[in-house]
Structures are given as structure tokens and as C-alpha cells.
Tab-separated table of C-alpha atoms in Angstrom:
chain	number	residue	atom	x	y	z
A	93	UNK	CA	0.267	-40.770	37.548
A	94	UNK	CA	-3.636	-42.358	37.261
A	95	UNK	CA	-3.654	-45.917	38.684
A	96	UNK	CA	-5.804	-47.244	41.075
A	97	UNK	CA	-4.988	-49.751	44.261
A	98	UNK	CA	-8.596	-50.959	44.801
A	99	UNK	CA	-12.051	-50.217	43.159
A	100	UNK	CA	-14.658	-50.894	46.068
A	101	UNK	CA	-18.846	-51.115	45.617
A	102	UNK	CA	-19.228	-50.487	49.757
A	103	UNK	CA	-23.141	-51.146	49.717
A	104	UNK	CA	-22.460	-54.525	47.648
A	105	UNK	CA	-20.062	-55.465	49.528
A	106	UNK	CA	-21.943	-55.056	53.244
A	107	UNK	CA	-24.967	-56.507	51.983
A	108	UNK	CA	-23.624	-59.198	49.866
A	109	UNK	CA	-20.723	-60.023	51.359
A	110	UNK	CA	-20.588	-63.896	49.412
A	111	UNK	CA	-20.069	-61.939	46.030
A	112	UNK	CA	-18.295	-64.671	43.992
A	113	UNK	CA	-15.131	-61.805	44.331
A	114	UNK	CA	-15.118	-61.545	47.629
A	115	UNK	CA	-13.655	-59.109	49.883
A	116	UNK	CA	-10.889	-60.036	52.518
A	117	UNK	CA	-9.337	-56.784	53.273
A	118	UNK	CA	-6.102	-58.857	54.093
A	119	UNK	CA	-5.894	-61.002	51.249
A	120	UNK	CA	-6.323	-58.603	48.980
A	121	UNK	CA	-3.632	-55.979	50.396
A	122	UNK	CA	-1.152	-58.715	49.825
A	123	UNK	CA	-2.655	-59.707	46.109
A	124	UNK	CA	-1.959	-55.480	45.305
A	125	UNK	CA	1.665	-55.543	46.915
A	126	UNK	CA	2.339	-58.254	44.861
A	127	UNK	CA	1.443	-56.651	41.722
A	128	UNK	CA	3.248	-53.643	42.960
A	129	UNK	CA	6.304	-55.286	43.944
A	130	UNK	CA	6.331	-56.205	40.428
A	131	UNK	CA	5.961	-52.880	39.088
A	132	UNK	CA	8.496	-51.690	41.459
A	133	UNK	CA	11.057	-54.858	39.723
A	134	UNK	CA	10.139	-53.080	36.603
A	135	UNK	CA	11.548	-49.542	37.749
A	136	UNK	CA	8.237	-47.953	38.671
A	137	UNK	CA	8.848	-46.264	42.713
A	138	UNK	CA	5.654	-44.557	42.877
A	139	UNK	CA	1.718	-44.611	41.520
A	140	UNK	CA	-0.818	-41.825	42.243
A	141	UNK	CA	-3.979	-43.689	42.813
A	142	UNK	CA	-6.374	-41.750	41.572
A	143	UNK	CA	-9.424	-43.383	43.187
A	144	UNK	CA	-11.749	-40.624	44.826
A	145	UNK	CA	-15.243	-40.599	46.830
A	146	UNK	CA	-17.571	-42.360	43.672
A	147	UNK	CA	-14.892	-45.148	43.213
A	148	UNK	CA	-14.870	-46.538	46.470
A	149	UNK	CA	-11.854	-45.197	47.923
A	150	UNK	CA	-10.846	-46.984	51.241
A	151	UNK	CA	-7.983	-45.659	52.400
A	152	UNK	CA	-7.412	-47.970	55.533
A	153	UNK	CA	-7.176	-50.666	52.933
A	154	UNK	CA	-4.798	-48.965	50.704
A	155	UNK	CA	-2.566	-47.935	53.831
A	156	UNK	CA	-2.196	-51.417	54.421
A	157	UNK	CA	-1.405	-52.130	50.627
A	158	UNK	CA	1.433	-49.531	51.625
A	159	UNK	CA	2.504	-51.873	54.545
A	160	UNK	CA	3.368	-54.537	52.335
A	161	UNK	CA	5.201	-52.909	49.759
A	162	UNK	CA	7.965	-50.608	49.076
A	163	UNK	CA	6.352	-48.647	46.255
A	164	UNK	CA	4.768	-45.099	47.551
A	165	UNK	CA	1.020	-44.682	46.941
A	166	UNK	CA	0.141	-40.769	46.798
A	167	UNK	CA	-3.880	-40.352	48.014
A	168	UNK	CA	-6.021	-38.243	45.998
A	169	UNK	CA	-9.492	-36.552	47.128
A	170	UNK	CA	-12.400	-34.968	45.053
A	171	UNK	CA	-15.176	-36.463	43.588
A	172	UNK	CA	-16.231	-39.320	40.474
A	173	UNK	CA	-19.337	-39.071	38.899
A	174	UNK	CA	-20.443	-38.319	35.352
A	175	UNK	CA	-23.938	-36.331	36.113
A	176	UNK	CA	-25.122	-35.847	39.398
A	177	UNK	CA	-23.794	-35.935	43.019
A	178	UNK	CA	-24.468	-38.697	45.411
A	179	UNK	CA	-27.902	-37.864	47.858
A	180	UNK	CA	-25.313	-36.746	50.469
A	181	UNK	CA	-24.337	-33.917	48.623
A	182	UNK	CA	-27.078	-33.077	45.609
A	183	UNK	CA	-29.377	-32.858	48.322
A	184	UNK	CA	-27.151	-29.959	50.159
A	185	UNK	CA	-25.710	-26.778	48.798
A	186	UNK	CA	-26.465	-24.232	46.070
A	187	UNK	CA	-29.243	-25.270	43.502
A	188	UNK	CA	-30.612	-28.508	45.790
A	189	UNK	CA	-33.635	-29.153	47.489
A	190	UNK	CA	-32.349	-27.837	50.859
A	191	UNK	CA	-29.695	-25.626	50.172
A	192	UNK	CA	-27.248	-24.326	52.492
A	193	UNK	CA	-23.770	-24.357	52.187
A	194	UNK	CA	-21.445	-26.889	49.787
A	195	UNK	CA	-18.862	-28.694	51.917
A	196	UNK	CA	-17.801	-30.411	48.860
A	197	UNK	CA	-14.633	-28.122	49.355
A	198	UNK	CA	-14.759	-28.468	52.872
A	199	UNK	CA	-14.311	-32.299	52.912
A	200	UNK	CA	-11.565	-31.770	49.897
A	201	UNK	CA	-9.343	-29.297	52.048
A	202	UNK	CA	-10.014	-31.519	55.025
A	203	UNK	CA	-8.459	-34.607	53.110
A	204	UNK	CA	-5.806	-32.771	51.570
A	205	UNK	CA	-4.509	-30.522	54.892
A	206	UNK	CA	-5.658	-33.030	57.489
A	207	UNK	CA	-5.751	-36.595	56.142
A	208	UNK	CA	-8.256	-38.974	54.683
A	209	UNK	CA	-11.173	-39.923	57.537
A	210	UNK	CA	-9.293	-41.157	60.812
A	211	UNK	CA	-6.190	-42.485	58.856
A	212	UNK	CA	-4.127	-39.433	58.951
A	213	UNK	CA	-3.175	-40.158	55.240
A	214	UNK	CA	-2.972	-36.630	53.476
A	215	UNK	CA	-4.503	-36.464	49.882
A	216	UNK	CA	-1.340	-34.814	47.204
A	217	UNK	CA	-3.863	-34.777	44.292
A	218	UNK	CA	-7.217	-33.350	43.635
A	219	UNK	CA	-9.943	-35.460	40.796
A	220	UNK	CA	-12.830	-34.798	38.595
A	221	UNK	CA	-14.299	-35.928	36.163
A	222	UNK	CA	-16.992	-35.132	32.844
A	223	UNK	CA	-17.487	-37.338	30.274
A	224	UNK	CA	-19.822	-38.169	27.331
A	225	UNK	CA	-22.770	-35.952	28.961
A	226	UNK	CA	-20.623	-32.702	28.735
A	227	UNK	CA	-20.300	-30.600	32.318
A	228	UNK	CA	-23.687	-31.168	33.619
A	229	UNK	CA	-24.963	-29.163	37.310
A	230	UNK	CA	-23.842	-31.804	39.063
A	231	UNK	CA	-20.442	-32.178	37.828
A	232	UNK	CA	-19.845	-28.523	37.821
A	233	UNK	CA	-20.394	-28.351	41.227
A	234	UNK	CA	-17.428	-30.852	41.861
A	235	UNK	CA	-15.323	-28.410	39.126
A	236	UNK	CA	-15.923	-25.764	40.927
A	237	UNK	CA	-15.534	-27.176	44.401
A	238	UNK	CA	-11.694	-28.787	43.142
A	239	UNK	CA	-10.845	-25.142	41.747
A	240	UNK	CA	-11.839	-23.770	45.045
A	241	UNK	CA	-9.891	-26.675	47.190
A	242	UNK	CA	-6.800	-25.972	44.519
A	243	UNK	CA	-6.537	-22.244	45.569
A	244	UNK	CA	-6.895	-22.526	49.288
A	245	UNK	CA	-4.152	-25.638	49.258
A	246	UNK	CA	-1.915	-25.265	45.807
A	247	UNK	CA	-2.530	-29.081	45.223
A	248	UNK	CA	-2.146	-29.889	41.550
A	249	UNK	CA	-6.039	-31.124	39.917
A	250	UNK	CA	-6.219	-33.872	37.405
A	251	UNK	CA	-9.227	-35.017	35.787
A	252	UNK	CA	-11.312	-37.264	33.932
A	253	UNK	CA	-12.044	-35.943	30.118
A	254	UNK	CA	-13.867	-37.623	27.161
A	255	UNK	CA	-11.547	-37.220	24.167
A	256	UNK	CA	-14.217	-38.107	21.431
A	257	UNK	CA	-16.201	-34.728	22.372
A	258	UNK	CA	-12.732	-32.983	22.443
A	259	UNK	CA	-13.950	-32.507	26.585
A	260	UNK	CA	-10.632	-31.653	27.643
A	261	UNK	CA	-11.578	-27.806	26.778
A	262	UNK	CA	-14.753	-27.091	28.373
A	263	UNK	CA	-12.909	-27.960	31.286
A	264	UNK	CA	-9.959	-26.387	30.972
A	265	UNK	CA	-12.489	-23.354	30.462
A	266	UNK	CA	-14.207	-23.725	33.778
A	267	UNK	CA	-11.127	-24.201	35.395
A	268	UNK	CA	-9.319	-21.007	33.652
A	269	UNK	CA	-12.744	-19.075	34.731
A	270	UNK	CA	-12.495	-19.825	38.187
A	271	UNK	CA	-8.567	-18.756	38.482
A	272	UNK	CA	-6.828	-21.889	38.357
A	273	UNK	CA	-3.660	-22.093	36.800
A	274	UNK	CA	-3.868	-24.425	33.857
A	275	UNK	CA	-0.331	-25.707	34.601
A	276	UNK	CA	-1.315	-26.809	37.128
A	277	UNK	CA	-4.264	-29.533	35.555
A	278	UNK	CA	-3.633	-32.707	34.014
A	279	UNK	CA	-6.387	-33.798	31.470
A	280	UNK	CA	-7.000	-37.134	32.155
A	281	UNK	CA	-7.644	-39.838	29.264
A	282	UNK	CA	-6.323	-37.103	26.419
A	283	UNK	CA	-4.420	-40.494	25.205
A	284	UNK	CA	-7.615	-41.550	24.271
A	285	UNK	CA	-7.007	-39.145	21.133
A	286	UNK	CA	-5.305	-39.468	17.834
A	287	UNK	CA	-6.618	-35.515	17.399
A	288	UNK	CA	-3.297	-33.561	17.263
A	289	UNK	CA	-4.846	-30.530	17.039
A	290	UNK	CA	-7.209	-30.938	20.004
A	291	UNK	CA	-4.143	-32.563	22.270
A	292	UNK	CA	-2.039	-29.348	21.024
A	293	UNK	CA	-4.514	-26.491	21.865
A	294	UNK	CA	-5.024	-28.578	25.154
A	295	UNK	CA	-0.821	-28.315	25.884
A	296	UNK	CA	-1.326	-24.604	24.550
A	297	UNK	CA	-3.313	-23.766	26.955
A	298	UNK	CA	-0.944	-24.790	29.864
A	299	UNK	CA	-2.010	-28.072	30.941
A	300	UNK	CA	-0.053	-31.444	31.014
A	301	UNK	CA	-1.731	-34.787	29.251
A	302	UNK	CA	-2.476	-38.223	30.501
A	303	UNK	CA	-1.766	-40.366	28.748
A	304	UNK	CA	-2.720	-43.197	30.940
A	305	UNK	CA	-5.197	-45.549	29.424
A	306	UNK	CA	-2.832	-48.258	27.889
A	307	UNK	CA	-3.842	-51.223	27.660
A	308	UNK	CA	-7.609	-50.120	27.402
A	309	UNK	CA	-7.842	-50.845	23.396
A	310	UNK	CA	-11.142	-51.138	22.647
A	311	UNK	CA	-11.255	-47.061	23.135
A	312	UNK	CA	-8.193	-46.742	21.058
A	313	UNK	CA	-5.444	-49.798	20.351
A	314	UNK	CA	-2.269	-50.077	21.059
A	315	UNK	CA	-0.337	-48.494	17.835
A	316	UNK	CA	-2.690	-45.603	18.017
A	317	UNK	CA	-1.665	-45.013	21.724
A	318	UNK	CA	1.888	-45.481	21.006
A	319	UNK	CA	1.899	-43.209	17.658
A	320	UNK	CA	0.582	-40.741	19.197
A	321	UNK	CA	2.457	-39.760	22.387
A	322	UNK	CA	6.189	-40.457	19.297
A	323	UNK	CA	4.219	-37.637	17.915
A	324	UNK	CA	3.692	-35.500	20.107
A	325	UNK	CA	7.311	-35.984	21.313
A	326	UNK	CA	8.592	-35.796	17.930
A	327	UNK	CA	7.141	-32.228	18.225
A	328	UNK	CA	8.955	-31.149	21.318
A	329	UNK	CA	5.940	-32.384	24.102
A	330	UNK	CA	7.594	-35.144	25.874
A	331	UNK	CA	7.228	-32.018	28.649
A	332	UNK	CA	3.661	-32.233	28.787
A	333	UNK	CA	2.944	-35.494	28.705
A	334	UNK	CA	2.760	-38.370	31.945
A	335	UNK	CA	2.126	-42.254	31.373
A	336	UNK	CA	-0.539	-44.484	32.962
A	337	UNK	CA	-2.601	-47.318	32.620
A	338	UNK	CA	-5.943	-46.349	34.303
A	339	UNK	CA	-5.212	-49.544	35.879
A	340	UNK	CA	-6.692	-51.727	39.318
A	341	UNK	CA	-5.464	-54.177	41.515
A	342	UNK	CA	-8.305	-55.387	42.486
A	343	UNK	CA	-11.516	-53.903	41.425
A	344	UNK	CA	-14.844	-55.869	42.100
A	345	UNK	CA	-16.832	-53.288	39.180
A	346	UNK	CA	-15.699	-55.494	36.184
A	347	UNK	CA	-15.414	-59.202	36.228
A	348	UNK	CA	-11.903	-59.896	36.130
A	349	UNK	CA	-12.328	-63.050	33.670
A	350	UNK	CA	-14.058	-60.907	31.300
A	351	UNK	CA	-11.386	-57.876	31.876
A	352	UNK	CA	-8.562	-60.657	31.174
A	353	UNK	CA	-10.230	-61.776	27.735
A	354	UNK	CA	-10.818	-58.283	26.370
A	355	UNK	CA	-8.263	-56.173	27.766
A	356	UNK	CA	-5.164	-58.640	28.031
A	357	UNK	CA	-2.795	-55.394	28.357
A	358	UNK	CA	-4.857	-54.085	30.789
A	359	UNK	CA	-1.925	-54.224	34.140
A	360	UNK	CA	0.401	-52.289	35.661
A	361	UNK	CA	3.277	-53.948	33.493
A	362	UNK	CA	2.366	-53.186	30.440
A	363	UNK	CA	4.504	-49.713	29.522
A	364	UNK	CA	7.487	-51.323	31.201
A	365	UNK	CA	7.090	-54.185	29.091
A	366	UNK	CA	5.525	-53.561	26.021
A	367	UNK	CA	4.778	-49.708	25.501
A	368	UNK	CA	8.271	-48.291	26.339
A	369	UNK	CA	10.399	-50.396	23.791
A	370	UNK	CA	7.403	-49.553	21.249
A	371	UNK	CA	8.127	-45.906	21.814
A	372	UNK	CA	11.997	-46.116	21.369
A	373	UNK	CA	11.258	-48.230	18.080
A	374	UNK	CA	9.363	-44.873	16.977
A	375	UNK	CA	12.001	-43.192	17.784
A	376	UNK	CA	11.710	-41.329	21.644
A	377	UNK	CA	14.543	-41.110	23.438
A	378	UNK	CA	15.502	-42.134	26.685
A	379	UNK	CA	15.473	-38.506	27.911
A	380	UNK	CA	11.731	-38.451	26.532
A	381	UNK	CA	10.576	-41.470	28.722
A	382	UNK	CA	12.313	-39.587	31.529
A	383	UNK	CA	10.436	-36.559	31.199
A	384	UNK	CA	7.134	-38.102	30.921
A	385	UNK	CA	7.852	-40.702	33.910
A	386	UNK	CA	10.125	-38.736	36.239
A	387	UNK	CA	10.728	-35.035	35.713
A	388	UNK	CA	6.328	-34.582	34.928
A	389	UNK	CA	5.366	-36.059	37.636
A	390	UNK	CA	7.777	-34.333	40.300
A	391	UNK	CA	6.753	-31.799	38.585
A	392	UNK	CA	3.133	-31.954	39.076
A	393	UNK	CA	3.430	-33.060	42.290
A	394	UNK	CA	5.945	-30.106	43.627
A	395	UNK	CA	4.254	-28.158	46.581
């Protein structure tokens, strides 16, 4: 429910096209339905890539990806920053320079009734995101853009939160303020938590939880990961609760060496492999991991 295909720097790459990782749309498609074709060996059928204007989302690129492979990629649309909006937008709408209208919804409702640009791909998700600065102007405005896109099309949101400042409320507040229905809303990176009480008042308050950072461990290792989605099943949430890695198949932001050394978990095998069995050793059932990987996300994804 929150991978991505490919993580793209557009300006690098047309201006410095001999970056030492290199960009050959072709080669590249066929390096992501490998890994996918993998993942789909390992029982996975479907990812929701999660990668939204801010990450360098290419869709002709990922359509091709889908060419290659038999594993469905669902599109998302909304918006990725931490603070303020790209020139295109923070210098339109309410509160900018200029003014006039925000066709941050516009473009969001575009993607999601109409497709993606030219491709004809239709969006199924909506993203946003806050993080260590709190909900500044600027991310607000993409909040409250996503809420708006949500009621005019029904498509489920899911965000990016920062656990450590318990961020997960503030938006679920926004949201709740501007009429969307919290069931709706998955709270992205809430795995990042060992904080049962925060991950319960979250779940109390409608909303499902990613937990969909494994592999990531220098936010929180593996055991803590693990312990704490057997907990929250052990209390009767395996309901409320999808699995992820947060993960790329090709992403020139990080260097991949360095990615390898630190985060040798970090790939789209690693709950099949490793995080699954760790969770039946704690004591989740088979009907649990069902829940979380198959009933959830149909869920979620219902129209």
C-alpha cells in the first residue's frame, strides 16, 4: 500500500544527463519489472505507488514498468513537500503573491477522473504529507486541497506523518475539520511508532495505519517494527493496519551503494521474507496477515 516504482530529480536529470546513475527510461522499466516479478513470486499482485508531484512522478515511465510485468501498479496524485509549495503553485492561489484561484484541486480531480498528463492512467489514491515542521501554510494548502479532491471524487487519502511529534493527529484534525471521513485516511509512517497510545487514539479516531517503513531501521529497527504491529494485533487491530516498505526501484535521490550498506532490508522482499515469519513467531495468525495485506487494502481502495 506505499511503495514507489521510480524516484525521479527531472531538472538533474535534463541538465546532467551523465549522472553516474543514469537514466535510460528503458533499462530501467525492465530493472523495476524485475524486482516486481519477484515480488509477484513472493505472493504480492499489486503495489500502490505512492509517488506524487514533489517525488518525481513519471507516469509514462511507470506505464511502461506495467508493460513488463504482471503485477498492477495503482497511480496516486496530490502533492510531497514538507513546507512550502513549488513556485508553480506558492506563487498562485490564496495567501501568495498573486493570488487567484488554487488549482491544486483542480489538477488532483483532473488526475484522478481523467488520467495522469496525456497517459490516460487514472490516479486511485490521493497523498500528503507533514513532517518534523508540523502543518506549515504551505502544506496546509495541499491538506486542504486533498480533502477537497476526496469529496468531489470519494478517492481514499493517505499521507505522510512524523510519528516522533505524534503528527498523525494534527492531521487527522484538519482532515476531520474539513469533512473528510477519517475511514477513509491512512496515516502514513505510524509504524515508525512504538507509542501504543498515540497509534490507538489514531485507529480511534477512524483511520487505518501504515505500517510501511520496514526495512528503514535507523528510524526504528526491525524487532521494534515487528513488536509492534503483534501488538496491536494481539489487541484486535490487524483491521486497521496495511504493510509496506516505503520502498524504490530505482530512485536516483539516495546513492544506492550507500542505501545497500545502511539499509540492507530496505526492498520489496523483505515482509515476504523476513517480516511475515517474524510476525507468526509473535504469534499473528494467518487470518491477521490477510487482513492487513488483502482485505485493508480492497478495502481502502473500494470506490
Amino acid at each position: 500500500m506505499h511503495e514507489h516504482v521510480f524516484g525521479l530529480s527531472p531538472e538533474i536529470l535534463w541538465n546532467w544527463p551523465d549522472i553516474p546513475e543514469g537514466w535510460d527510461l528503458e533499462a530501467r522499466a525492465r530493472e523495476a519489472a524485475g524486482k516486481l516479478d519477484a515480488l509477484k513470486a513472493a505472493g504480492i499482485d499489486t503495489i500502490v505507488d505512492l509517488t506524487v508531484v514533489g517525488l518525481g512522478r513519471y507516469v509514462p515511465a511507470v506505464q511502461r514498468v506495467a508493460e513488463l510485468t504482471s503485477v498492477n501498479i495503482v497511480a496516486a496524485t496530490g502533492l510531497y513537500t514538507y513546507d512550502a509549495l513549488p513556485p508553480y503553485f506558492g506563487n498562485r492561489g490564496p495567501g501568495s503573491l498573486f493570488g487567484g484561484p488554487d488549482r491544486l484541486a483542480e489538477f488532483f480531480v483532473r488526475d484522478l477522473t481523467e488520467g495522469i498528463g496525456r497517459t490516460g492512467v487514472k490516479a486511485a489514491v490521493l497523498k500528503c504529507a507533514s513532517d518534523h515542521l508540523g502543518m506549515t501554510k504551505g502544506c496546509e494548502r495541499v491538506f486542504r486541497a486533498v480533502a477537497q479532491a476526496h469529496l468531489e471524487t470519494g478517492a481514499p487519502i493517505t499521507t505522510h506523518s512524523h510519528s516522533a511529534s505524534r503528527g498523525g493527529l494534527d492531521q487527522q484534525k484538519l482532515l476531520a475539520s474539513l469533512g473528510v471521513d477519517l475511514e477513509r485516511v491512512v496515516i502514513g509512517h505510524a509504524g515508525d511508532s512504538t507509542d501504543v497510545a498515540y497509534l490507538e487514539e489514531l485507529i480511534a479516531n477512524g483511520s487505518y495505519l501504515g505500517m510501511d517503513r520496514f526495512g528503514i531501521e535507523t528510524i526504528s529497527p526491525f524487532e521494534d517494527r515487528v513488536a509492534i504491529v503483534a501488538e496491536l494485533c494481539a489487541r484486535g487491530h490487524a483491521g486497521k493496519m496495511v504493510l509496506s516498505h516505503d520502498s524504490y526501484c530505482f530512485n536516483d535521490r539516495f546513492d544506492a551503494d550507500v542505501v545497500r550498506q545502511r539499509h540492507p532490508h530496505y526492498h520489496l522482499l523483505h515482509i515476504s521474507r523476513d517480516v511475515l515469519p517474524a510476525l507468526r513467531r509473535r504469534g499473528v495468525t494467518d487470518d491477521q496477515i490477510h487482513q492487513m495485506l488483502v482485505v485493508n487494502p480492497r478495502r481502502i481502495l473500494a470506490p
